[in-house]
Coordinates of N, CA and C in Angstrom, one line a residue:
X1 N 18.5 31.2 1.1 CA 18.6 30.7 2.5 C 19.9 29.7 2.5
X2 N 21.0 30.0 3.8 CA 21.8 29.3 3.6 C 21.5 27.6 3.8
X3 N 22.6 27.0 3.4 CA 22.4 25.6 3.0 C 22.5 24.5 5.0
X4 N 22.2 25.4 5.7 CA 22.4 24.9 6.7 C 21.0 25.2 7.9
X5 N 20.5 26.4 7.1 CA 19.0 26.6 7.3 C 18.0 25.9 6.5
X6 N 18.6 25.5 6.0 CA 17.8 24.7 4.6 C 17.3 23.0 5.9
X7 N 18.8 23.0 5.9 CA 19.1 21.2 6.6 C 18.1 21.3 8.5
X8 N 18.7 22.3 8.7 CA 17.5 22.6 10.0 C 16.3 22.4 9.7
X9 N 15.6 22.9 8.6 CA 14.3 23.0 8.5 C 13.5 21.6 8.0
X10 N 14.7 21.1 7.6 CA 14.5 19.6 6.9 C 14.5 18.4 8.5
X11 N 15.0 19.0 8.7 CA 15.5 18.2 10.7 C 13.8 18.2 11.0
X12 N 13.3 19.1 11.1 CA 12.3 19.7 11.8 C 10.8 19.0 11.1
X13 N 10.8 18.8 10.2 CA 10.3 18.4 9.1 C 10.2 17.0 9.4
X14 N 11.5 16.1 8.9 CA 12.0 15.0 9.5 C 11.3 14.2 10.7
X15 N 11.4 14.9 11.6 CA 10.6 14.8 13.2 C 9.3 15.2 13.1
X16 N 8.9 16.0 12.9 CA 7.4 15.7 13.0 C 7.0 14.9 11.8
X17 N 7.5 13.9 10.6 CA 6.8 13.0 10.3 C 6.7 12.3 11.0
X18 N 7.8 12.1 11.4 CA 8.7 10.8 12.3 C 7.4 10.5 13.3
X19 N 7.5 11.5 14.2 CA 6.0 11.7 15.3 C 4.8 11.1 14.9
X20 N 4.3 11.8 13.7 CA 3.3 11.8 13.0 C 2.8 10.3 12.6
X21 N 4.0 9.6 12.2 CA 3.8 8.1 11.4 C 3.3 7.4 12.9
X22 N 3.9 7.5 13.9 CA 4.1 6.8 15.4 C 2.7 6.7 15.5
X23 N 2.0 8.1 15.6 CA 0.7 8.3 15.9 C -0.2 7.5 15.1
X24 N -0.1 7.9 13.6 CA -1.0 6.9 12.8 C -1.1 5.8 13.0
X25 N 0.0 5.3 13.4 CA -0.1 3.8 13.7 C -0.7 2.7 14.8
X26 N -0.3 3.7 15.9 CA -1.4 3.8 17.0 C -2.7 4.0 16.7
X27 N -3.3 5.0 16.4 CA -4.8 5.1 15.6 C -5.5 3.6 14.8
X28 N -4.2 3.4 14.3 CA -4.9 2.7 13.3 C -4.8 1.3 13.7
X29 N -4.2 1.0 15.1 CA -4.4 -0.3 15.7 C -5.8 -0.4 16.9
X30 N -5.4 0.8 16.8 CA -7.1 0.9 17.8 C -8.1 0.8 17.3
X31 N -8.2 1.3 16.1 CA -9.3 1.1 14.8 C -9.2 -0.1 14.6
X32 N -8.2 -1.2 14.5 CA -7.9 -2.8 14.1 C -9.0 -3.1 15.1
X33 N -8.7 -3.2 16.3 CA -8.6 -3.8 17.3 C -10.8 -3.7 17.9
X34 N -11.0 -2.5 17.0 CA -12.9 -2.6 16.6 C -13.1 -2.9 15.6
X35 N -12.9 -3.5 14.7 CA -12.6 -3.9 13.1 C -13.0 -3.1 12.5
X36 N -12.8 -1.6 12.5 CA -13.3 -0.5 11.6 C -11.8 -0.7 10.8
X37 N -12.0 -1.7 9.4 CA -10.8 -1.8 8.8 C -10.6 -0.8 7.9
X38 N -11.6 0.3 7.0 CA -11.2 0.8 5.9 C -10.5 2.0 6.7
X39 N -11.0 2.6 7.8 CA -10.0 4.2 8.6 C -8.8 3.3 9.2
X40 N -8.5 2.1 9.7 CA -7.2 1.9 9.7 C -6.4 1.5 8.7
X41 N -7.0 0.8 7.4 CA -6.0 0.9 6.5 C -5.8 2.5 5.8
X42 N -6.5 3.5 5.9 CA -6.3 4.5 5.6 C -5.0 5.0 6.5
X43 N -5.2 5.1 7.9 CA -3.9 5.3 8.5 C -2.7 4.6 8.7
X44 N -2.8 3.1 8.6 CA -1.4 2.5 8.2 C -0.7 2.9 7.1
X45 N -1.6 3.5 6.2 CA -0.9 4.1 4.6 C 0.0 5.3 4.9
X46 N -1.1 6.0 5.8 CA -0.5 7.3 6.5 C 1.1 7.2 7.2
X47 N 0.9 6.0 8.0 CA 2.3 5.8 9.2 C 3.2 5.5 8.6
X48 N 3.1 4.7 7.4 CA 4.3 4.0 6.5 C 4.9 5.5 5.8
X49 N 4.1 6.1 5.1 CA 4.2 7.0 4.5 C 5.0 8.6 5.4
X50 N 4.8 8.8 6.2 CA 4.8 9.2 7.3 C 6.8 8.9 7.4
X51 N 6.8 7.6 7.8 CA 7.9 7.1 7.5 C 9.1 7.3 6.8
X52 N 8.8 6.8 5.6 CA 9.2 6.8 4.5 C 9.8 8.4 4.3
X53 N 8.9 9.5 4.6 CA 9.4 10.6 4.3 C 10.3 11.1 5.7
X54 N 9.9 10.7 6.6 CA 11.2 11.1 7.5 C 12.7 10.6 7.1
X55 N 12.8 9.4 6.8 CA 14.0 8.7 5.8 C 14.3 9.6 4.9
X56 N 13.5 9.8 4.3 CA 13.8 10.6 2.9 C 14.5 11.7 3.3
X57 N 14.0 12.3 3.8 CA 14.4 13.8 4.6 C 15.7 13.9 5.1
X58 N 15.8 12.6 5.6 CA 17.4 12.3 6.7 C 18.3 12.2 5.2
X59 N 18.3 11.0 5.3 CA 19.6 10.7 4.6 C 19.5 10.8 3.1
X60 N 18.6 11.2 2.2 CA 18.4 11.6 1.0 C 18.6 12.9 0.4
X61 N 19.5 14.0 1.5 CA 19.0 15.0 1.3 C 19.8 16.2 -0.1
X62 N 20.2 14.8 -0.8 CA 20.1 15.5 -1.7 C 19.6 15.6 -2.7
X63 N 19.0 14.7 -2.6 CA 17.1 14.8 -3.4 C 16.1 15.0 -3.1
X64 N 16.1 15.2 -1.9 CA 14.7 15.7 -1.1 C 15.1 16.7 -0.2
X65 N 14.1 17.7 -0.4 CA 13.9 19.0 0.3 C 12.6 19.5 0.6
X66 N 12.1 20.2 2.0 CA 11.6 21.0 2.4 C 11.5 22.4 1.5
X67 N 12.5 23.0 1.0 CA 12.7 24.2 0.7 C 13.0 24.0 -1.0
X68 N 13.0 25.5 -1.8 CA 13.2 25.6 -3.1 C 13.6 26.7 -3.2
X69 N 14.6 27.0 -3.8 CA 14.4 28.7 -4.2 C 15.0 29.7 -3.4
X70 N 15.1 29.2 -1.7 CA 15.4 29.7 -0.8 C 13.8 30.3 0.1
X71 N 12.9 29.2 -0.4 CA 11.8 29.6 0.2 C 11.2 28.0 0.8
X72 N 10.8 28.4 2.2 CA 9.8 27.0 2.6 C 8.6 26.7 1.5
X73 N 8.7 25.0 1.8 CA 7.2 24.9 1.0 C 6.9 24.0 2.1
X74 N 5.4 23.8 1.9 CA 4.7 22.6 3.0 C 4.6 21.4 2.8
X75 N 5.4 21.0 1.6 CA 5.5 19.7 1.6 C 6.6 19.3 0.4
X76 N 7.1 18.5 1.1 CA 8.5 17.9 0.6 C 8.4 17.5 -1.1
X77 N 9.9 17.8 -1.8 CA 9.8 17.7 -2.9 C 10.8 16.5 -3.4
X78 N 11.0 15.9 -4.3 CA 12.4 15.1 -4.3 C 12.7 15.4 -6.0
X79 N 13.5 14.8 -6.3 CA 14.1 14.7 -7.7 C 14.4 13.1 -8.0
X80 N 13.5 12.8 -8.8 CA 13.6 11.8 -9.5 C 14.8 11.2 -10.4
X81 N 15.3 9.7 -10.4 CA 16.7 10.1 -10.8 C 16.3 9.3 -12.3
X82 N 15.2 8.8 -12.5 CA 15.2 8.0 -13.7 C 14.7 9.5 -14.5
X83 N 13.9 10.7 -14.2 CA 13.4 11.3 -15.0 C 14.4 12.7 -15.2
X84 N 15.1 13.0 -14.0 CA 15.5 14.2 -13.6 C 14.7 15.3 -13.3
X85 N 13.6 14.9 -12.9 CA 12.3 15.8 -12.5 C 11.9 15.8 -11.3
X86 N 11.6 17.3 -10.6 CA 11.7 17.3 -9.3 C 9.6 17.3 -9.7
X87 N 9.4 16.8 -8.0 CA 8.0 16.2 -8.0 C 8.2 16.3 -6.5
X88 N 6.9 16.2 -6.2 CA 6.1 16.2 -4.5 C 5.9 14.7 -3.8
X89 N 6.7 14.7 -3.0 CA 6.4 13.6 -2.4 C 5.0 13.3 -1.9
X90 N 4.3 12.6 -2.5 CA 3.0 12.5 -2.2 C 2.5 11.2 -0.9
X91 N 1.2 11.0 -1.4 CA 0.7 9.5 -0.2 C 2.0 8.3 -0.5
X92 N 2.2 7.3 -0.1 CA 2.4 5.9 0.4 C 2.8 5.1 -0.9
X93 N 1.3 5.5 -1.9 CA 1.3 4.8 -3.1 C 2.6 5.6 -4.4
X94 N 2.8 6.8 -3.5 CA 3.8 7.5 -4.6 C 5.1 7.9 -4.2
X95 N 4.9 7.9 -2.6 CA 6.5 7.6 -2.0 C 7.2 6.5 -2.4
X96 N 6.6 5.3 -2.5 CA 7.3 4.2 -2.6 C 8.3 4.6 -3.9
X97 N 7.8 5.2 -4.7 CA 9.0 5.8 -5.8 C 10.4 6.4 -5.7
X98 N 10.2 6.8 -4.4 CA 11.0 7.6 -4.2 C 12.1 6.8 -3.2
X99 N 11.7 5.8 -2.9 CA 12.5 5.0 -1.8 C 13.6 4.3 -1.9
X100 N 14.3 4.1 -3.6 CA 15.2 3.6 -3.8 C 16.2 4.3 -3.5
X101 N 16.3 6.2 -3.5 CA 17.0 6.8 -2.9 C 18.0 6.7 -1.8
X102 N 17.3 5.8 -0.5 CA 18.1 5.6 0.7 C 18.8 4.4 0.2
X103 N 19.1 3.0 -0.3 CA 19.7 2.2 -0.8 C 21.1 2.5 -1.2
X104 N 21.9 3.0 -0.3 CA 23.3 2.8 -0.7 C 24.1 2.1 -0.5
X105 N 25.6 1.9 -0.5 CA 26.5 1.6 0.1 C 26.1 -0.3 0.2
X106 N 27.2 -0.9 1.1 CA 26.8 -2.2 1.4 C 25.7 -2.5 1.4
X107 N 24.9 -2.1 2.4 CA 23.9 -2.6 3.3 C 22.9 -2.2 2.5
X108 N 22.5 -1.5 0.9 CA 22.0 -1.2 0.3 C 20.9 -2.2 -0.4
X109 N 21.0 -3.2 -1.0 CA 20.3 -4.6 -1.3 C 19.5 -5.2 -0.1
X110 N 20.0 -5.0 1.3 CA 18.5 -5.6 2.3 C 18.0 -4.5 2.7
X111 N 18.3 -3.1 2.2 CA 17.5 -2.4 2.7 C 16.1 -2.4 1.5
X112 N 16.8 -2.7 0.4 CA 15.8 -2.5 -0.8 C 14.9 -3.9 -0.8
X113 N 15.2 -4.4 0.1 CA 14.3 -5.9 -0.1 C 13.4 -5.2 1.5
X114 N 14.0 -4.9 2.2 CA 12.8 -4.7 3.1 C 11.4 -3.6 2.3
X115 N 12.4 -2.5 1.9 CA 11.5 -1.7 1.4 C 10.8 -1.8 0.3
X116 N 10.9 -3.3 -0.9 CA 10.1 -4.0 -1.5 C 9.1 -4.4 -1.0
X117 N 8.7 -5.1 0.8 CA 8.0 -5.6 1.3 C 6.9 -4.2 1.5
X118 N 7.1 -3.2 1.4 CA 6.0 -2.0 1.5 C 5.0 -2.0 0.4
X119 N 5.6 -2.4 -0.3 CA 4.6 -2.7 -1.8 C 3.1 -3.2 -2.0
X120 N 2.8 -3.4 -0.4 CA 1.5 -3.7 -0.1 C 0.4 -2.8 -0.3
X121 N 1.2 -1.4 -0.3 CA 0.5 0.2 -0.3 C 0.7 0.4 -1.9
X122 N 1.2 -0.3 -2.9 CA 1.2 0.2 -4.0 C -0.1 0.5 -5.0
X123 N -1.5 -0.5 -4.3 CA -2.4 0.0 -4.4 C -3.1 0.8 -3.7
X124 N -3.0 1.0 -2.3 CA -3.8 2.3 -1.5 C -3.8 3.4 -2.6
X125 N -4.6 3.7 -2.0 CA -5.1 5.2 -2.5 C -6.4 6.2 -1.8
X126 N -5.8 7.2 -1.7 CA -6.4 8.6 -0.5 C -7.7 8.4 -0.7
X127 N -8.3 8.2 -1.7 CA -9.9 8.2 -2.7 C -10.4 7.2 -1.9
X128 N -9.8 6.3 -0.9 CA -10.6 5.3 -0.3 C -11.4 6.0 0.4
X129 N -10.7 7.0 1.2 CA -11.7 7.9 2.5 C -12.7 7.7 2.1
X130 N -13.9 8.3 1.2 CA -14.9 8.6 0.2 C -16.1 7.3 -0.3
X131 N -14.9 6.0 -0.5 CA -16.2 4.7 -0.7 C -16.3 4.1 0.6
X132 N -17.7 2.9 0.5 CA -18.0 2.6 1.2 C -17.4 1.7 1.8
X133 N -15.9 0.7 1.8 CA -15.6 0.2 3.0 C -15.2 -0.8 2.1
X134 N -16.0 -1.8 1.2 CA -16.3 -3.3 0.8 C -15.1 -3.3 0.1
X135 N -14.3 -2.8 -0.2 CA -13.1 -2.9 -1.2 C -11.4 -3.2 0.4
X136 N -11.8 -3.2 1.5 CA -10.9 -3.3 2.5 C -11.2 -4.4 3.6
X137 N -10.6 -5.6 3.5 CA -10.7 -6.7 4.1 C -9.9 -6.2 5.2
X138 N -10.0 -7.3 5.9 CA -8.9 -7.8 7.2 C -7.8 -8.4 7.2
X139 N -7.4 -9.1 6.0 CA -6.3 -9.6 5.5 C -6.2 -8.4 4.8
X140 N -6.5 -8.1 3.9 CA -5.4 -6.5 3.5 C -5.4 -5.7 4.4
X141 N -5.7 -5.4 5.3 CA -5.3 -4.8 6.1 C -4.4 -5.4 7.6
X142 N -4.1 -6.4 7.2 CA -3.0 -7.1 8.2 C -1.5 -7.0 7.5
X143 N -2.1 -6.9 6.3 CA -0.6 -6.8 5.7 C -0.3 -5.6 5.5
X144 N -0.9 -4.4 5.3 CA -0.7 -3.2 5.4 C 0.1 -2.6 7.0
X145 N -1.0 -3.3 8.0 CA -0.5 -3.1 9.3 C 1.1 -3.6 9.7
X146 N 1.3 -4.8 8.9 CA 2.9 -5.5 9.3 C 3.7 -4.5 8.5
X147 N 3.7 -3.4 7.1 CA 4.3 -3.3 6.2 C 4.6 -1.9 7.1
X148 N 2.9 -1.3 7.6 CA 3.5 0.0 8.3 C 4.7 -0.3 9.5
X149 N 4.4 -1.4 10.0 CA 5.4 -1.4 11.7 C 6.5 -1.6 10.8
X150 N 6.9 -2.5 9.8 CA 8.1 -2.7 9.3 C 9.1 -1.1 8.7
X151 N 8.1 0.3 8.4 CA 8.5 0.8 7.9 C 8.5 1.9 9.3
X152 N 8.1 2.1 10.1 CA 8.4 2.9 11.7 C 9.5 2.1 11.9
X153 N 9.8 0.8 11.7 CA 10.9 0.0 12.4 C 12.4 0.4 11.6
X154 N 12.1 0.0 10.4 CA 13.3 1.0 9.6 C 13.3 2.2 10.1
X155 N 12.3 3.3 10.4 CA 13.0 4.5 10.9 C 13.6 4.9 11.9
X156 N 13.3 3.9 13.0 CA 13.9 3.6 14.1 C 15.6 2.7 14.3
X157 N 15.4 2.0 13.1 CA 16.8 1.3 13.3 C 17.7 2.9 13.0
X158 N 17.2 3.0 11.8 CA 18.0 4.2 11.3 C 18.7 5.4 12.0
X159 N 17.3 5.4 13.0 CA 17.6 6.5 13.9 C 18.9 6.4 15.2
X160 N 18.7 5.0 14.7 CA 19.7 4.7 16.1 C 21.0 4.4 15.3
X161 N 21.2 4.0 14.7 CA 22.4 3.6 13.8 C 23.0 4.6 12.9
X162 N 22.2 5.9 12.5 CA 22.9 7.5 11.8 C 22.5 6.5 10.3
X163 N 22.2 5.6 9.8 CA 22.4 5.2 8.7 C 21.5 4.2 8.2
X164 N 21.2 4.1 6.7 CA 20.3 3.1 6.4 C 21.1 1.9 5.8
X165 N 22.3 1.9 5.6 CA 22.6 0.5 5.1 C 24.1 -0.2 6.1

């Protein structure tokens, strides 16, 4: 597939995370706002994440891809630069790996301090769906909630500016 069908598909990709994160985060303030805190910290994980891979997708793209081989896959891959190993962009707790990628140029150092501040998801984990609730306060989930808007808010500056640093 040429290398411009590749980048379309990645566009497309891109945007419906983009969408996708918006949405979670909405959900997951409506869920705040009845204090059902363990399904909204499950979806702030989601919106940040959500995030994070539309970024990736944009301006990363030479380590992250949609495509392999010349074939779609359904979920994004990147290439790791400390291992040289390509891997799946997974939840929140494993994107965050992948984030130092956007960090370039000047403006590269406050982008990596904001995206330090996401580090609140470095413990989330999918497996919460499943227990009962008692392991998810209101304060961790206030800071998950500031960490997701901070990271829609990076996709948004981004979006308007062509650039992350």
């Amino acid at each position: 597939m040429p290398d411009e069908d590749v980048r379309a598909q990645d566009a497309v990709m891109e945007q419906q995370y983009a969408l996708a994160g918006a949405r979670h985060y909405h959900d997951a303030v409506y869920l705040c706002d009845d204090q059902r805190w363990p399904t909204a910290d499950h979806l702030f994980g989601f919106a940040a994440e959500c995030a994070l891979k539309s970024l990736l997708l944009r301006f990363a793209v030479h380590d992250v891809s949609t495509y392999r081989n010349g074939n779609a896959m359904n979920r994004a891959r990147w290439v790791n630069p400390r291992t040289g190993k390509e891997d799946w962009l997974g939840h929140i707790n494993q994107v965050l790996g992948a984030a130092p990628l956007l960090a370039y140029g000047r403006g590269g150092p406050a982008f990596v301090e904001a995206v330090d501040r996401l580090n609140v998801f470095a413990s989330w984990d999918l497996a919460d769906r499943y227990r009962d609730g008692r392991q998810v306060s209101d304060s961790v989930v206030a800071g998950r909630q500031e960490a997701a808007r901070l990271a829609l808010s990076l996709y948004e500056l981004c979006e308007l500016t062509g650039r992350t640093s």
